[in-house]
């Protein structure tokens, strides 16, 4: 992918329904160029599909936290299986460095997340946790 492909993908991530004509005008290239590049990226599997993202109802705002976990390596698979049972956990990433797993969790109240973090920290094989409250989203391409 070159810079133009990345710009097209970013435009589609922002609004996949935007016309190729509008994307082309904003990027300063021909509409056919945008269309051909999208077709090529779809054929190569770079663009795997399109989806609908529903907004959370305004009256159901949620608090989000990011939790870093240091785990005993031999227990990672078992721990991840256990984490799957918590509906508040929306994302679990394996990372390198001082910590091994990164969790993103959300719930209606901070008290719910406080209980979640305590329960997660008590799972055998988890050596320590470090939790961050999310204040806001600056870039969100999900």
PDB file of C-alpha atoms in Angstrom:
ATOM      1  CA  UNK A   1       0.000   0.000   0.000  1.00  0.00           C
ATOM      2  CA  UNK A   2       1.281   3.425  -0.869  1.00  0.00           C
ATOM      3  CA  UNK A   3       0.289   6.797   0.587  1.00  0.00           C
ATOM      4  CA  UNK A   4      -2.713   7.207  -1.737  1.00  0.00           C
ATOM      5  CA  UNK A   5      -4.031   3.745  -0.797  1.00  0.00           C
ATOM      6  CA  UNK A   6      -3.699   4.649   2.886  1.00  0.00           C
ATOM      7  CA  UNK A   7      -5.600   7.901   2.310  1.00  0.00           C
ATOM      8  CA  UNK A   8      -8.377   6.035   0.500  1.00  0.00           C
ATOM      9  CA  UNK A   9      -8.599   3.453   3.280  1.00  0.00           C
ATOM     10  CA  UNK A  10      -8.751   6.232   5.888  1.00  0.00           C
ATOM     11  CA  UNK A  11     -11.597   7.879   3.953  1.00  0.00           C
ATOM     12  CA  UNK A  12     -13.475   4.581   3.767  1.00  0.00           C
ATOM     13  CA  UNK A  13     -12.914   3.919   7.467  1.00  0.00           C
ATOM     14  CA  UNK A  14     -14.402   7.314   8.220  1.00  0.00           C
ATOM     15  CA  UNK A  15     -17.390   6.776   5.895  1.00  0.00           C
ATOM     16  CA  UNK A  16     -17.502   3.654   3.734  1.00  0.00           C
ATOM     17  CA  UNK A  17     -20.590   4.985   1.953  1.00  0.00           C
ATOM     18  CA  UNK A  18     -18.896   8.130   0.674  1.00  0.00           C
ATOM     19  CA  UNK A  19     -18.817   8.194  -3.121  1.00  0.00           C
ATOM     20  CA  UNK A  20     -15.589   7.611  -4.994  1.00  0.00           C
ATOM     21  CA  UNK A  21     -16.216  10.980  -6.661  1.00  0.00           C
ATOM     22  CA  UNK A  22     -16.095  12.814  -3.315  1.00  0.00           C
ATOM     23  CA  UNK A  23     -13.062  10.847  -2.115  1.00  0.00           C
ATOM     24  CA  UNK A  24     -11.260  11.566  -5.393  1.00  0.00           C
ATOM     25  CA  UNK A  25     -12.049  15.286  -5.219  1.00  0.00           C
ATOM     26  CA  UNK A  26     -10.759  15.526  -1.654  1.00  0.00           C
ATOM     27  CA  UNK A  27      -7.561  13.644  -2.540  1.00  0.00           C
ATOM     28  CA  UNK A  28      -7.021  15.487  -5.821  1.00  0.00           C
ATOM     29  CA  UNK A  29      -7.078  12.421  -8.088  1.00  0.00           C
ATOM     30  CA  UNK A  30      -9.420  11.046 -10.735  1.00  0.00           C
ATOM     31  CA  UNK A  31     -12.533   9.137  -9.676  1.00  0.00           C
ATOM     32  CA  UNK A  32     -11.409   6.160 -11.769  1.00  0.00           C
ATOM     33  CA  UNK A  33      -8.124   6.077  -9.856  1.00  0.00           C
ATOM     34  CA  UNK A  34      -9.963   5.785  -6.547  1.00  0.00           C
ATOM     35  CA  UNK A  35     -12.354   3.173  -7.948  1.00  0.00           C
ATOM     36  CA  UNK A  36      -9.525   1.059  -9.423  1.00  0.00           C
ATOM     37  CA  UNK A  37      -7.480   1.219  -6.223  1.00  0.00           C
ATOM     38  CA  UNK A  38     -10.444   0.191  -4.079  1.00  0.00           C
ATOM     39  CA  UNK A  39     -11.164  -2.701  -6.446  1.00  0.00           C
ATOM     40  CA  UNK A  40      -7.508  -3.755  -6.339  1.00  0.00           C
ATOM     41  CA  UNK A  41      -7.357  -3.591  -2.532  1.00  0.00           C
ATOM     42  CA  UNK A  42     -10.558  -5.642  -2.301  1.00  0.00           C
ATOM     43  CA  UNK A  43      -9.143  -8.260  -4.691  1.00  0.00           C
ATOM     44  CA  UNK A  44      -5.878  -8.503  -2.700  1.00  0.00           C
ATOM     45  CA  UNK A  45      -7.788  -8.808   0.566  1.00  0.00           C
ATOM     46  CA  UNK A  46      -6.452  -5.541   1.975  1.00  0.00           C
ATOM     47  CA  UNK A  47     -10.083  -4.442   2.252  1.00  0.00           C
ATOM     48  CA  UNK A  48     -11.824  -7.497   3.652  1.00  0.00           C
ATOM     49  CA  UNK A  49     -15.314  -6.044   3.849  1.00  0.00           C
ATOM     50  CA  UNK A  50     -17.562  -3.272   5.030  1.00  0.00           C
ATOM     51  CA  UNK A  51     -19.725  -3.147   8.135  1.00  0.00           C
ATOM     52  CA  UNK A  52     -22.282  -1.100   9.984  1.00  0.00           C
ATOM     53  CA  UNK A  53     -21.236   0.398  13.315  1.00  0.00           C
ATOM     54  CA  UNK A  54     -24.087   1.268  15.647  1.00  0.00           C
ATOM     55  CA  UNK A  55     -23.681   4.132  18.072  1.00  0.00           C
ATOM     56  CA  UNK A  56     -24.332   3.566  21.740  1.00  0.00           C
ATOM     57  CA  UNK A  57     -27.581   5.233  22.802  1.00  0.00           C
ATOM     58  CA  UNK A  58     -26.780   8.539  24.508  1.00  0.00           C
ATOM     59  CA  UNK A  59     -28.549   7.501  27.694  1.00  0.00           C
ATOM     60  CA  UNK A  60     -26.343   4.421  28.004  1.00  0.00           C
ATOM     61  CA  UNK A  61     -22.952   6.082  28.348  1.00  0.00           C
ATOM     62  CA  UNK A  62     -20.217   3.792  29.582  1.00  0.00           C
ATOM     63  CA  UNK A  63     -16.964   4.179  31.432  1.00  0.00           C
ATOM     64  CA  UNK A  64     -13.951   2.590  29.772  1.00  0.00           C
ATOM     65  CA  UNK A  65     -10.681   1.375  31.254  1.00  0.00           C
ATOM     66  CA  UNK A  66      -7.488  -0.050  29.834  1.00  0.00           C
ATOM     67  CA  UNK A  67      -5.903  -2.740  31.991  1.00  0.00           C
ATOM     68  CA  UNK A  68      -2.364  -4.035  31.584  1.00  0.00           C
ATOM     69  CA  UNK A  69      -1.710  -7.550  32.882  1.00  0.00           C
ATOM     70  CA  UNK A  70       1.544  -9.278  33.711  1.00  0.00           C
ATOM     71  CA  UNK A  71       0.927 -13.023  33.564  1.00  0.00           C
ATOM     72  CA  UNK A  72       2.835 -16.253  34.063  1.00  0.00           C
ATOM     73  CA  UNK A  73       3.600 -17.245  30.485  1.00  0.00           C
ATOM     74  CA  UNK A  74       2.566 -20.880  30.881  1.00  0.00           C
ATOM     75  CA  UNK A  75      -0.861 -19.728  32.139  1.00  0.00           C
ATOM     76  CA  UNK A  76      -1.654 -17.303  29.293  1.00  0.00           C
ATOM     77  CA  UNK A  77      -4.052 -19.568  27.370  1.00  0.00           C
ATOM     78  CA  UNK A  78      -6.013 -20.464  30.503  1.00  0.00           C
ATOM     79  CA  UNK A  79      -6.154 -16.825  31.606  1.00  0.00           C
ATOM     80  CA  UNK A  80      -7.411 -15.620  28.221  1.00  0.00           C
ATOM     81  CA  UNK A  81     -10.142 -18.302  28.292  1.00  0.00           C
ATOM     82  CA  UNK A  82     -11.196 -17.030  31.709  1.00  0.00           C
ATOM     83  CA  UNK A  83     -11.171 -13.396  30.526  1.00  0.00           C
ATOM     84  CA  UNK A  84     -13.570 -14.342  27.712  1.00  0.00           C
ATOM     85  CA  UNK A  85     -16.251 -14.956  30.347  1.00  0.00           C
ATOM     86  CA  UNK A  86     -16.390 -11.252  31.299  1.00  0.00           C
ATOM     87  CA  UNK A  87     -18.767  -9.389  28.954  1.00  0.00           C
ATOM     88  CA  UNK A  88     -17.266  -6.064  30.057  1.00  0.00           C
ATOM     89  CA  UNK A  89     -13.960  -6.989  28.384  1.00  0.00           C
ATOM     90  CA  UNK A  90     -14.244  -5.847  24.779  1.00  0.00           C
ATOM     91  CA  UNK A  91     -10.644  -6.354  23.653  1.00  0.00           C
ATOM     92  CA  UNK A  92      -7.660  -8.437  24.746  1.00  0.00           C
ATOM     93  CA  UNK A  93      -4.323  -7.879  23.021  1.00  0.00           C
ATOM     94  CA  UNK A  94      -1.082  -9.777  23.515  1.00  0.00           C
ATOM     95  CA  UNK A  95       1.717  -7.226  23.840  1.00  0.00           C
ATOM     96  CA  UNK A  96       5.444  -7.132  24.477  1.00  0.00           C
ATOM     97  CA  UNK A  97       7.335  -5.355  27.195  1.00  0.00           C
ATOM     98  CA  UNK A  98       6.777  -5.135  30.910  1.00  0.00           C
ATOM     99  CA  UNK A  99       3.187  -6.414  30.590  1.00  0.00           C
ATOM    100  CA  UNK A 100       1.829  -9.334  28.559  1.00  0.00           C
ATOM    101  CA  UNK A 101      -1.832  -8.527  27.900  1.00  0.00           C
ATOM    102  CA  UNK A 102      -3.769  -5.319  27.313  1.00  0.00           C
ATOM    103  CA  UNK A 103      -7.501  -5.306  28.044  1.00  0.00           C
ATOM    104  CA  UNK A 104     -10.112  -2.744  27.110  1.00  0.00           C
ATOM    105  CA  UNK A 105     -13.233  -2.972  29.240  1.00  0.00           C
ATOM    106  CA  UNK A 106     -16.372  -0.908  29.615  1.00  0.00           C
ATOM    107  CA  UNK A 107     -19.342  -0.773  31.959  1.00  0.00           C
ATOM    108  CA  UNK A 108     -22.070   1.690  32.929  1.00  0.00           C
ATOM    109  CA  UNK A 109     -20.381   2.624  36.223  1.00  0.00           C
ATOM    110  CA  UNK A 110     -16.787   2.957  37.391  1.00  0.00           C
ATOM    111  CA  UNK A 111     -17.733   0.838  40.416  1.00  0.00           C
ATOM    112  CA  UNK A 112     -18.515  -2.067  38.061  1.00  0.00           C
ATOM    113  CA  UNK A 113     -15.051  -1.774  36.545  1.00  0.00           C
ATOM    114  CA  UNK A 114     -13.462  -1.568  39.987  1.00  0.00           C
ATOM    115  CA  UNK A 115     -15.028  -4.942  40.814  1.00  0.00           C
ATOM    116  CA  UNK A 116     -13.964  -6.337  37.421  1.00  0.00           C
ATOM    117  CA  UNK A 117     -10.329  -5.294  37.895  1.00  0.00           C
ATOM    118  CA  UNK A 118     -10.295  -6.819  41.395  1.00  0.00           C
ATOM    119  CA  UNK A 119     -11.709 -10.097  40.045  1.00  0.00           C
ATOM    120  CA  UNK A 120      -9.290 -10.172  37.108  1.00  0.00           C
ATOM    121  CA  UNK A 121      -6.357  -9.451  39.415  1.00  0.00           C
ATOM    122  CA  UNK A 122      -7.341 -12.447  41.568  1.00  0.00           C
ATOM    123  CA  UNK A 123      -7.167 -14.919  38.660  1.00  0.00           C
ATOM    124  CA  UNK A 124      -4.370 -17.412  39.375  1.00  0.00           C
ATOM    125  CA  UNK A 125      -1.403 -16.730  37.115  1.00  0.00           C
ATOM    126  CA  UNK A 126      -1.923 -12.970  36.936  1.00  0.00           C
ATOM    127  CA  UNK A 127       1.058 -11.419  38.662  1.00  0.00           C
ATOM    128  CA  UNK A 128      -0.006  -7.749  38.573  1.00  0.00           C
ATOM    129  CA  UNK A 129      -2.310  -5.263  36.916  1.00  0.00           C
ATOM    130  CA  UNK A 130      -2.122  -1.596  35.996  1.00  0.00           C
ATOM    131  CA  UNK A 131      -5.383   0.210  35.192  1.00  0.00           C
ATOM    132  CA  UNK A 132      -6.062   3.449  33.297  1.00  0.00           C
ATOM    133  CA  UNK A 133      -9.420   5.221  33.028  1.00  0.00           C
ATOM    134  CA  UNK A 134     -10.190   6.468  29.506  1.00  0.00           C
ATOM    135  CA  UNK A 135     -11.241  10.121  29.491  1.00  0.00           C
ATOM    136  CA  UNK A 136     -12.114  10.324  25.802  1.00  0.00           C
ATOM    137  CA  UNK A 137     -11.442   9.079  22.289  1.00  0.00           C
ATOM    138  CA  UNK A 138      -9.229  11.300  20.171  1.00  0.00           C
ATOM    139  CA  UNK A 139      -9.143   8.999  17.138  1.00  0.00           C
ATOM    140  CA  UNK A 140     -11.567   6.110  16.757  1.00  0.00           C
ATOM    141  CA  UNK A 141     -11.509   4.112  13.545  1.00  0.00           C
ATOM    142  CA  UNK A 142     -13.447   1.127  14.901  1.00  0.00           C
TER     143      UNK A 142
END
